[in-house]
């Protein structure tokens, strides 16, 4: 019974995931694309919970669904109607057709590779601790085995913040030049 | 509680990755391209977390969190560039940004 419920949740989340991803790619208004991406991130968080990643799911909702998407929506609202663009306005170009074909080839290749390679061997590991993926376990790993990755990530975030400020202030000075 | 096997998650991750790649290659608005890159990163994150469950260790989840941090910094720089383009009244169309083409 529990197995059936998990399958139902998985199918629902996977369907939402694929549908919202397709919506992101096909909507012509970027605002709606960003809203669809929030749905995609939320359904992925459900899948992470099914895989035992409680902390990652929480981080996904907070960092992605919260911070990153708010930034996206602010920029889209700031740029306004400059961003409107119909994706298939000029009909399917040869570029688009070739892209769809290449994407289908990649998907087939990955699925065939997974099916050949797994042979039923990719089942869940039978034994996991009850604290698998909990904030305590993740934090312990971060501060022991992956300490360098943790510190390097913080430096990368700092550099990105500095880069964002520099890009913003540079644009402001350009605007001042244009006005004077 | 068993639920679907890791194979299903990996196939779903591959589908997400391919949809994101389609968006990156087909769409011309840089904003949509950034959103599609987010979909690709999330597909790879799902595969990482599925394999972490498969192996039974949390290291894959650590990788996924690192990917999230990198994605956040990528979005900051990308959106900064897009805002700079918008302020200079450059048309937001990656096919028309060809100044650097030799």
PDB file of C-alpha atoms in Angstrom:
ATOM      1  CA  UNK A   1       0.000   0.000   0.000  1.00  0.00           C
ATOM      2  CA  UNK A   2       2.765   2.421   0.923  1.00  0.00           C
ATOM      3  CA  UNK A   3       4.521   1.421  -2.269  1.00  0.00           C
ATOM      4  CA  UNK A   4       1.430   2.337  -4.281  1.00  0.00           C
ATOM      5  CA  UNK A   5       1.183   5.755  -2.625  1.00  0.00           C
ATOM      6  CA  UNK A   6       4.852   6.457  -3.331  1.00  0.00           C
ATOM      7  CA  UNK A   7       4.348   5.503  -6.975  1.00  0.00           C
ATOM      8  CA  UNK A   8       1.314   7.806  -7.236  1.00  0.00           C
ATOM      9  CA  UNK A   9       3.262  10.727  -5.745  1.00  0.00           C
ATOM     10  CA  UNK A  10       6.186   9.979  -8.062  1.00  0.00           C
ATOM     11  CA  UNK A  11       4.044   9.889 -11.188  1.00  0.00           C
ATOM     12  CA  UNK A  12       2.295  13.121 -10.233  1.00  0.00           C
ATOM     13  CA  UNK A  13       5.539  14.934  -9.463  1.00  0.00           C
ATOM     14  CA  UNK A  14       7.229  13.635 -12.602  1.00  0.00           C
ATOM     15  CA  UNK A  15       4.296  14.710 -14.757  1.00  0.00           C
ATOM     16  CA  UNK A  16       4.306  18.216 -13.203  1.00  0.00           C
ATOM     17  CA  UNK A  17       8.054  18.346 -13.684  1.00  0.00           C
ATOM     18  CA  UNK A  18       8.003  17.525 -17.412  1.00  0.00           C
ATOM     19  CA  UNK A  19       4.914  19.626 -18.128  1.00  0.00           C
ATOM     20  CA  UNK A  20       6.279  22.728 -16.415  1.00  0.00           C
ATOM     21  CA  UNK A  21       9.668  22.280 -18.073  1.00  0.00           C
ATOM     22  CA  UNK A  22       7.960  22.153 -21.472  1.00  0.00           C
ATOM     23  CA  UNK A  23       5.960  25.226 -20.483  1.00  0.00           C
ATOM     24  CA  UNK A  24       9.162  27.113 -19.616  1.00  0.00           C
ATOM     25  CA  UNK A  25      10.588  26.370 -23.043  1.00  0.00           C
ATOM     26  CA  UNK A  26       7.450  27.078 -25.082  1.00  0.00           C
ATOM     27  CA  UNK A  27       5.761  30.092 -23.401  1.00  0.00           C
ATOM     28  CA  UNK A  28       6.368  33.302 -25.286  1.00  0.00           C
ATOM     29  CA  UNK A  29       6.055  35.551 -22.233  1.00  0.00           C
ATOM     30  CA  UNK A  30       9.153  35.172 -20.022  1.00  0.00           C
ATOM     31  CA  UNK A  31       7.123  36.059 -16.910  1.00  0.00           C
ATOM     32  CA  UNK A  32       4.968  32.952 -17.362  1.00  0.00           C
ATOM     33  CA  UNK A  33       8.075  30.929 -18.156  1.00  0.00           C
ATOM     34  CA  UNK A  34       9.580  31.952 -14.820  1.00  0.00           C
ATOM     35  CA  UNK A  35       6.344  31.074 -13.000  1.00  0.00           C
ATOM     36  CA  UNK A  36       6.343  27.651 -14.693  1.00  0.00           C
ATOM     37  CA  UNK A  37       9.941  27.144 -13.573  1.00  0.00           C
ATOM     38  CA  UNK A  38       8.799  27.665  -9.961  1.00  0.00           C
ATOM     39  CA  UNK A  39       6.371  24.756 -10.449  1.00  0.00           C
ATOM     40  CA  UNK A  40       9.190  22.688 -11.920  1.00  0.00           C
ATOM     41  CA  UNK A  41      11.406  23.390  -8.895  1.00  0.00           C
ATOM     42  CA  UNK A  42       8.621  22.553  -6.441  1.00  0.00           C
ATOM     43  CA  UNK A  43       7.866  19.189  -8.074  1.00  0.00           C
ATOM     44  CA  UNK A  44      11.592  18.415  -8.127  1.00  0.00           C
ATOM     45  CA  UNK A  45      11.676  19.114  -4.389  1.00  0.00           C
ATOM     46  CA  UNK A  46       8.964  16.447  -3.972  1.00  0.00           C
ATOM     47  CA  UNK A  47      11.143  13.987  -5.906  1.00  0.00           C
ATOM     48  CA  UNK A  48      14.128  14.841  -3.697  1.00  0.00           C
ATOM     49  CA  UNK A  49      11.997  14.102  -0.645  1.00  0.00           C
ATOM     50  CA  UNK A  50      11.085  10.702  -2.131  1.00  0.00           C
ATOM     51  CA  UNK A  51      14.809  10.025  -2.552  1.00  0.00           C
ATOM     52  CA  UNK A  52      15.493  10.818   1.088  1.00  0.00           C
ATOM     53  CA  UNK A  53      17.055  14.226   0.554  1.00  0.00           C
ATOM     54  CA  UNK A  54      15.183  16.315   3.110  1.00  0.00           C
ATOM     55  CA  UNK A  55      17.824  19.011   3.392  1.00  0.00           C
ATOM     56  CA  UNK A  56      18.331  19.271  -0.366  1.00  0.00           C
ATOM     57  CA  UNK A  57      14.581  19.597  -0.892  1.00  0.00           C
ATOM     58  CA  UNK A  58      14.413  22.418   1.665  1.00  0.00           C
ATOM     59  CA  UNK A  59      17.415  24.144   0.084  1.00  0.00           C
ATOM     60  CA  UNK A  60      15.818  23.744  -3.335  1.00  0.00           C
ATOM     61  CA  UNK A  61      12.625  25.482  -2.241  1.00  0.00           C
ATOM     62  CA  UNK A  62      14.439  28.222  -0.317  1.00  0.00           C
ATOM     63  CA  UNK A  63      17.348  28.965  -2.649  1.00  0.00           C
ATOM     64  CA  UNK A  64      15.819  28.220  -6.035  1.00  0.00           C
ATOM     65  CA  UNK A  65      12.100  28.712  -5.572  1.00  0.00           C
ATOM     66  CA  UNK A  66      12.699  31.659  -3.279  1.00  0.00           C
ATOM     67  CA  UNK A  67      15.812  33.684  -3.941  1.00  0.00           C
ATOM     68  CA  UNK A  68      16.764  32.859  -7.525  1.00  0.00           C
ATOM     69  CA  UNK A  69      13.241  33.015  -8.915  1.00  0.00           C
ATOM     70  CA  UNK A  70      12.460  36.296  -7.156  1.00  0.00           C
ATOM     71  CA  UNK A  71      15.571  37.714  -8.812  1.00  0.00           C
ATOM     72  CA  UNK A  72      14.403  36.407 -12.181  1.00  0.00           C
ATOM     73  CA  UNK A  73      10.928  37.888 -11.762  1.00  0.00           C
ATOM     74  CA  UNK A  74      12.382  41.249 -10.710  1.00  0.00           C
ATOM     75  CA  UNK A  75      14.593  41.412 -13.787  1.00  0.00           C
ATOM     76  CA  UNK A  76      11.744  40.368 -16.100  1.00  0.00           C
ATOM     77  CA  UNK A  77       9.482  42.999 -14.566  1.00  0.00           C
ATOM     78  CA  UNK A  78      12.268  45.582 -14.813  1.00  0.00           C
ATOM     79  CA  UNK A  79      12.927  44.908 -18.492  1.00  0.00           C
ATOM     80  CA  UNK A  80       9.207  44.918 -19.241  1.00  0.00           C
ATOM     81  CA  UNK A  81       8.011  44.425 -22.794  1.00  0.00           C
ATOM     82  CA  UNK A  82      11.535  44.391 -24.201  1.00  0.00           C
ATOM     83  CA  UNK A  83      11.526  40.670 -23.485  1.00  0.00           C
ATOM     84  CA  UNK A  84       8.399  39.704 -25.396  1.00  0.00           C
ATOM     85  CA  UNK A  85       9.187  37.302 -28.166  1.00  0.00           C
ATOM     86  CA  UNK A  86       7.168  34.625 -29.905  1.00  0.00           C
ATOM     87  CA  UNK A  87       9.283  31.480 -29.991  1.00  0.00           C
ATOM     88  CA  UNK A  88       7.986  30.043 -33.228  1.00  0.00           C
ATOM     89  CA  UNK A  89       7.220  33.350 -34.945  1.00  0.00           C
ATOM     90  CA  UNK A  90       9.010  32.658 -38.204  1.00  0.00           C
ATOM     91  CA  UNK A  91       7.899  29.029 -38.493  1.00  0.00           C
ATOM     92  CA  UNK A  92      10.207  26.098 -37.811  1.00  0.00           C
ATOM     93  CA  UNK A  93      13.647  27.007 -39.085  1.00  0.00           C
ATOM     94  CA  UNK A  94      16.151  24.328 -40.062  1.00  0.00           C
ATOM     95  CA  UNK A  95      18.015  25.166 -36.839  1.00  0.00           C
ATOM     96  CA  UNK A  96      14.993  24.288 -34.736  1.00  0.00           C
ATOM     97  CA  UNK A  97      14.351  21.069 -36.625  1.00  0.00           C
ATOM     98  CA  UNK A  98      17.984  20.002 -36.285  1.00  0.00           C
ATOM     99  CA  UNK A  99      17.889  20.865 -32.587  1.00  0.00           C
ATOM    100  CA  UNK A 100      14.802  18.755 -31.968  1.00  0.00           C
ATOM    101  CA  UNK A 101      16.365  15.837 -33.839  1.00  0.00           C
ATOM    102  CA  UNK A 102      19.609  16.139 -31.861  1.00  0.00           C
ATOM    103  CA  UNK A 103      17.709  16.340 -28.569  1.00  0.00           C
ATOM    104  CA  UNK A 104      15.727  13.225 -29.456  1.00  0.00           C
ATOM    105  CA  UNK A 105      18.974  11.420 -30.305  1.00  0.00           C
ATOM    106  CA  UNK A 106      20.537  12.384 -26.964  1.00  0.00           C
ATOM    107  CA  UNK A 107      17.452  11.264 -25.061  1.00  0.00           C
ATOM    108  CA  UNK A 108      17.348   7.909 -26.864  1.00  0.00           C
ATOM    109  CA  UNK A 109      21.037   7.396 -26.258  1.00  0.00           C
ATOM    110  CA  UNK A 110      20.767   8.098 -22.533  1.00  0.00           C
ATOM    111  CA  UNK A 111      17.734   5.861 -22.113  1.00  0.00           C
ATOM    112  CA  UNK A 112      19.347   3.010 -24.061  1.00  0.00           C
ATOM    113  CA  UNK A 113      22.573   3.414 -22.095  1.00  0.00           C
ATOM    114  CA  UNK A 114      20.720   3.372 -18.773  1.00  0.00           C
ATOM    115  CA  UNK A 115      18.619   0.372 -19.788  1.00  0.00           C
ATOM    116  CA  UNK A 116      21.628  -1.601 -21.052  1.00  0.00           C
ATOM    117  CA  UNK A 117      23.835  -0.661 -18.143  1.00  0.00           C
ATOM    118  CA  UNK A 118      21.405  -1.141 -15.314  1.00  0.00           C
ATOM    119  CA  UNK A 119      19.854  -4.520 -16.144  1.00  0.00           C
ATOM    120  CA  UNK A 120      17.823  -4.236 -12.963  1.00  0.00           C
ATOM    121  CA  UNK A 121      20.928  -3.431 -10.940  1.00  0.00           C
ATOM    122  CA  UNK A 122      19.970   0.167 -10.225  1.00  0.00           C
ATOM    123  CA  UNK A 123      17.593  -0.543  -7.400  1.00  0.00           C
ATOM    124  CA  UNK A 124      17.699   1.335  -4.127  1.00  0.00           C
ATOM    125  CA  UNK A 125      20.393   0.496  -1.708  1.00  0.00           C
ATOM    126  CA  UNK A 126      18.643  -1.766   0.777  1.00  0.00           C
ATOM    127  CA  UNK A 127      20.039  -0.275   3.951  1.00  0.00           C
ATOM    128  CA  UNK A 128      20.096   3.427   4.657  1.00  0.00           C
ATOM    129  CA  UNK A 129      20.159   5.049   8.042  1.00  0.00           C
ATOM    130  CA  UNK A 130      17.080   6.837   9.291  1.00  0.00           C
ATOM    131  CA  UNK A 131      19.026  10.098   9.262  1.00  0.00           C
ATOM    132  CA  UNK A 132      19.855   9.791   5.541  1.00  0.00           C
ATOM    133  CA  UNK A 133      19.955  13.239   4.012  1.00  0.00           C
ATOM    134  CA  UNK A 134      19.019  15.025   7.218  1.00  0.00           C
ATOM    135  CA  UNK A 135      20.516  18.470   7.886  1.00  0.00           C
ATOM    136  CA  UNK A 136      22.733  16.990  10.599  1.00  0.00           C
ATOM    137  CA  UNK A 137      24.204  14.363   8.275  1.00  0.00           C
ATOM    138  CA  UNK A 138      24.711  16.855   5.427  1.00  0.00           C
ATOM    139  CA  UNK A 139      26.320  19.377   7.759  1.00  0.00           C
ATOM    140  CA  UNK A 140      28.658  16.771   9.214  1.00  0.00           C
ATOM    141  CA  UNK A 141      29.759  15.731   5.710  1.00  0.00           C
ATOM    142  CA  UNK A 142      30.241  19.333   4.655  1.00  0.00           C
ATOM    143  CA  UNK A 143      32.471  20.113   7.616  1.00  0.00           C
ATOM    144  CA  UNK A 144      34.505  16.902   7.448  1.00  0.00           C
ATOM    145  CA  UNK A 145      34.880  15.204   4.049  1.00  0.00           C
ATOM    146  CA  UNK A 146      33.919  18.107   1.801  1.00  0.00           C
ATOM    147  CA  UNK A 147      35.352  21.065   3.707  1.00  0.00           C
ATOM    148  CA  UNK A 148      37.338  22.387   0.728  1.00  0.00           C
ATOM    149  CA  UNK A 149      34.272  22.254  -1.544  1.00  0.00           C
ATOM    150  CA  UNK A 150      32.318  24.141   1.137  1.00  0.00           C
ATOM    151  CA  UNK A 151      34.913  26.916   1.389  1.00  0.00           C
ATOM    152  CA  UNK A 152      35.456  27.153  -2.373  1.00  0.00           C
ATOM    153  CA  UNK A 153      31.683  27.432  -2.864  1.00  0.00           C
ATOM    154  CA  UNK A 154      31.558  30.364  -0.464  1.00  0.00           C
ATOM    155  CA  UNK A 155      34.366  32.090  -2.374  1.00  0.00           C
ATOM    156  CA  UNK A 156      32.554  31.483  -5.679  1.00  0.00           C
ATOM    157  CA  UNK A 157      29.394  33.024  -4.238  1.00  0.00           C
ATOM    158  CA  UNK A 158      31.388  36.027  -3.024  1.00  0.00           C
ATOM    159  CA  UNK A 159      32.972  36.495  -6.459  1.00  0.00           C
ATOM    160  CA  UNK A 160      29.551  36.264  -8.091  1.00  0.00           C
ATOM    161  CA  UNK A 161      28.152  38.882  -5.714  1.00  0.00           C
ATOM    162  CA  UNK A 162      31.064  41.216  -6.502  1.00  0.00           C
ATOM    163  CA  UNK A 163      30.546  40.569 -10.213  1.00  0.00           C
ATOM    164  CA  UNK A 164      26.864  41.390  -9.957  1.00  0.00           C
ATOM    165  CA  UNK A 165      27.623  44.671  -8.185  1.00  0.00           C
ATOM    166  CA  UNK A 166      30.312  45.581 -10.734  1.00  0.00           C
ATOM    167  CA  UNK A 167      28.012  44.822 -13.672  1.00  0.00           C
ATOM    168  CA  UNK A 168      25.208  46.874 -12.121  1.00  0.00           C
ATOM    169  CA  UNK A 169      27.372  49.891 -11.268  1.00  0.00           C
ATOM    170  CA  UNK A 170      29.038  49.789 -14.704  1.00  0.00           C
ATOM    171  CA  UNK A 171      25.627  49.913 -16.370  1.00  0.00           C
ATOM    172  CA  UNK A 172      24.676  52.851 -14.156  1.00  0.00           C
ATOM    173  CA  UNK A 173      27.781  54.834 -15.138  1.00  0.00           C
ATOM    174  CA  UNK A 174      27.068  54.124 -18.814  1.00  0.00           C
ATOM    175  CA  UNK A 175      23.572  55.437 -18.342  1.00  0.00           C
ATOM    176  CA  UNK A 176      25.029  58.576 -16.736  1.00  0.00           C
ATOM    177  CA  UNK A 177      27.343  59.042 -19.696  1.00  0.00           C
ATOM    178  CA  UNK A 178      24.461  58.769 -22.108  1.00  0.00           C
ATOM    179  CA  UNK A 179      22.461  61.340 -20.149  1.00  0.00           C
ATOM    180  CA  UNK A 180      25.248  63.946 -19.858  1.00  0.00           C
TER     181      UNK A 180
ATOM    182  CA  UNK B   1       8.667   2.261   1.322  1.00  0.00           C
ATOM    183  CA  UNK B   2      10.238   1.352  -2.012  1.00  0.00           C
ATOM    184  CA  UNK B   3       8.652   3.315  -4.820  1.00  0.00           C
ATOM    185  CA  UNK B   4      10.241   3.658  -8.244  1.00  0.00           C
ATOM    186  CA  UNK B   5      13.754   2.435  -8.869  1.00  0.00           C
ATOM    187  CA  UNK B   6      16.667   4.742  -9.531  1.00  0.00           C
ATOM    188  CA  UNK B   7      16.412   3.992 -13.261  1.00  0.00           C
ATOM    189  CA  UNK B   8      13.140   5.903 -13.466  1.00  0.00           C
ATOM    190  CA  UNK B   9      14.665   8.928 -11.791  1.00  0.00           C
ATOM    191  CA  UNK B  10      17.628   8.853 -14.176  1.00  0.00           C
ATOM    192  CA  UNK B  11      15.316   8.673 -17.201  1.00  0.00           C
ATOM    193  CA  UNK B  12      13.325  11.619 -15.836  1.00  0.00           C
ATOM    194  CA  UNK B  13      16.565  13.527 -15.272  1.00  0.00           C
ATOM    195  CA  UNK B  14      17.603  12.827 -18.871  1.00  0.00           C
ATOM    196  CA  UNK B  15      14.256  14.120 -20.133  1.00  0.00           C
ATOM    197  CA  UNK B  16      14.623  17.316 -18.088  1.00  0.00           C
ATOM    198  CA  UNK B  17      18.166  17.798 -19.374  1.00  0.00           C
ATOM    199  CA  UNK B  18      17.068  17.376 -22.979  1.00  0.00           C
ATOM    200  CA  UNK B  19      14.144  19.777 -22.586  1.00  0.00           C
ATOM    201  CA  UNK B  20      16.513  22.357 -21.109  1.00  0.00           C
ATOM    202  CA  UNK B  21      18.985  21.837 -23.945  1.00  0.00           C
ATOM    203  CA  UNK B  22      16.158  22.316 -26.444  1.00  0.00           C
ATOM    204  CA  UNK B  23      15.291  25.627 -24.798  1.00  0.00           C
ATOM    205  CA  UNK B  24      18.898  26.791 -24.848  1.00  0.00           C
ATOM    206  CA  UNK B  25      19.315  25.970 -28.529  1.00  0.00           C
ATOM    207  CA  UNK B  26      15.937  27.022 -29.921  1.00  0.00           C
ATOM    208  CA  UNK B  27      14.960  30.135 -27.974  1.00  0.00           C
ATOM    209  CA  UNK B  28      16.613  33.475 -28.668  1.00  0.00           C
ATOM    210  CA  UNK B  29      15.764  35.527 -25.585  1.00  0.00           C
ATOM    211  CA  UNK B  30      18.678  35.396 -23.105  1.00  0.00           C
ATOM    212  CA  UNK B  31      16.232  35.291 -20.183  1.00  0.00           C
ATOM    213  CA  UNK B  32      14.606  32.102 -21.470  1.00  0.00           C
ATOM    214  CA  UNK B  33      18.051  30.654 -22.157  1.00  0.00           C
ATOM    215  CA  UNK B  34      19.011  31.245 -18.506  1.00  0.00           C
ATOM    216  CA  UNK B  35      15.769  29.592 -17.361  1.00  0.00           C
ATOM    217  CA  UNK B  36      16.488  26.608 -19.624  1.00  0.00           C
ATOM    218  CA  UNK B  37      19.998  26.310 -18.192  1.00  0.00           C
ATOM    219  CA  UNK B  38      18.350  26.117 -14.777  1.00  0.00           C
ATOM    220  CA  UNK B  39      16.242  23.191 -16.037  1.00  0.00           C
ATOM    221  CA  UNK B  40      19.390  21.431 -17.272  1.00  0.00           C
ATOM    222  CA  UNK B  41      21.130  21.953 -13.931  1.00  0.00           C
ATOM    223  CA  UNK B  42      18.084  20.617 -12.116  1.00  0.00           C
ATOM    224  CA  UNK B  43      18.065  17.528 -14.311  1.00  0.00           C
ATOM    225  CA  UNK B  44      21.660  16.813 -13.394  1.00  0.00           C
ATOM    226  CA  UNK B  45      20.859  17.515  -9.728  1.00  0.00           C
ATOM    227  CA  UNK B  46      18.072  14.928  -9.841  1.00  0.00           C
ATOM    228  CA  UNK B  47      20.480  12.344 -11.282  1.00  0.00           C
ATOM    229  CA  UNK B  48      23.056  13.150  -8.579  1.00  0.00           C
ATOM    230  CA  UNK B  49      20.524  12.740  -5.783  1.00  0.00           C
ATOM    231  CA  UNK B  50      19.097   9.558  -7.315  1.00  0.00           C
ATOM    232  CA  UNK B  51      22.564   8.019  -7.468  1.00  0.00           C
ATOM    233  CA  UNK B  52      23.257   9.157  -3.916  1.00  0.00           C
ATOM    234  CA  UNK B  53      20.200   7.134  -2.878  1.00  0.00           C
ATOM    235  CA  UNK B  54      21.398   4.249  -5.035  1.00  0.00           C
ATOM    236  CA  UNK B  55      24.822   4.150  -3.401  1.00  0.00           C
ATOM    237  CA  UNK B  56      23.425   4.844   0.044  1.00  0.00           C
ATOM    238  CA  UNK B  57      25.766   7.741   0.867  1.00  0.00           C
ATOM    239  CA  UNK B  58      25.018  11.448   1.001  1.00  0.00           C
ATOM    240  CA  UNK B  59      27.975  12.664  -1.072  1.00  0.00           C
ATOM    241  CA  UNK B  60      25.791  13.064  -4.153  1.00  0.00           C
ATOM    242  CA  UNK B  61      23.537  15.394  -2.204  1.00  0.00           C
ATOM    243  CA  UNK B  62      26.597  17.467  -1.268  1.00  0.00           C
ATOM    244  CA  UNK B  63      27.394  17.733  -4.979  1.00  0.00           C
ATOM    245  CA  UNK B  64      23.813  18.789  -5.661  1.00  0.00           C
ATOM    246  CA  UNK B  65      24.039  21.580  -3.087  1.00  0.00           C
ATOM    247  CA  UNK B  66      27.307  22.751  -4.640  1.00  0.00           C
ATOM    248  CA  UNK B  67      25.595  22.764  -8.050  1.00  0.00           C
ATOM    249  CA  UNK B  68      22.809  24.895  -6.553  1.00  0.00           C
ATOM    250  CA  UNK B  69      25.348  27.439  -5.281  1.00  0.00           C
ATOM    251  CA  UNK B  70      27.062  27.560  -8.679  1.00  0.00           C
ATOM    252  CA  UNK B  71      23.679  27.983 -10.371  1.00  0.00           C
ATOM    253  CA  UNK B  72      22.849  30.889  -8.069  1.00  0.00           C
ATOM    254  CA  UNK B  73      26.112  32.654  -8.913  1.00  0.00           C
ATOM    255  CA  UNK B  74      25.596  31.970 -12.612  1.00  0.00           C
ATOM    256  CA  UNK B  75      22.150  33.539 -12.413  1.00  0.00           C
ATOM    257  CA  UNK B  76      23.554  36.617 -10.658  1.00  0.00           C
ATOM    258  CA  UNK B  77      26.159  37.229 -13.353  1.00  0.00           C
ATOM    259  CA  UNK B  78      23.817  36.338 -16.230  1.00  0.00           C
ATOM    260  CA  UNK B  79      21.032  38.585 -15.002  1.00  0.00           C
ATOM    261  CA  UNK B  80      23.568  41.365 -14.421  1.00  0.00           C
ATOM    262  CA  UNK B  81      24.619  41.075 -18.054  1.00  0.00           C
ATOM    263  CA  UNK B  82      21.002  41.049 -19.227  1.00  0.00           C
ATOM    264  CA  UNK B  83      20.168  44.141 -17.160  1.00  0.00           C
ATOM    265  CA  UNK B  84      23.241  45.884 -18.569  1.00  0.00           C
ATOM    266  CA  UNK B  85      22.061  44.976 -22.082  1.00  0.00           C
ATOM    267  CA  UNK B  86      18.586  46.284 -21.299  1.00  0.00           C
ATOM    268  CA  UNK B  87      19.964  49.570 -19.987  1.00  0.00           C
ATOM    269  CA  UNK B  88      22.062  50.126 -23.090  1.00  0.00           C
ATOM    270  CA  UNK B  89      18.986  49.407 -25.237  1.00  0.00           C
ATOM    271  CA  UNK B  90      20.608  46.402 -26.873  1.00  0.00           C
ATOM    272  CA  UNK B  91      17.956  44.157 -28.337  1.00  0.00           C
ATOM    273  CA  UNK B  92      17.532  41.044 -26.178  1.00  0.00           C
ATOM    274  CA  UNK B  93      18.161  38.510 -28.923  1.00  0.00           C
ATOM    275  CA  UNK B  94      21.216  36.275 -28.826  1.00  0.00           C
ATOM    276  CA  UNK B  95      21.204  35.889 -32.609  1.00  0.00           C
ATOM    277  CA  UNK B  96      21.822  39.627 -32.974  1.00  0.00           C
ATOM    278  CA  UNK B  97      24.732  39.806 -30.521  1.00  0.00           C
ATOM    279  CA  UNK B  98      27.449  39.202 -33.050  1.00  0.00           C
ATOM    280  CA  UNK B  99      29.967  41.934 -32.255  1.00  0.00           C
ATOM    281  CA  UNK B 100      32.546  39.381 -31.181  1.00  0.00           C
ATOM    282  CA  UNK B 101      32.177  37.314 -34.325  1.00  0.00           C
ATOM    283  CA  UNK B 102      35.366  37.655 -36.374  1.00  0.00           C
TER     284      UNK B 102
END
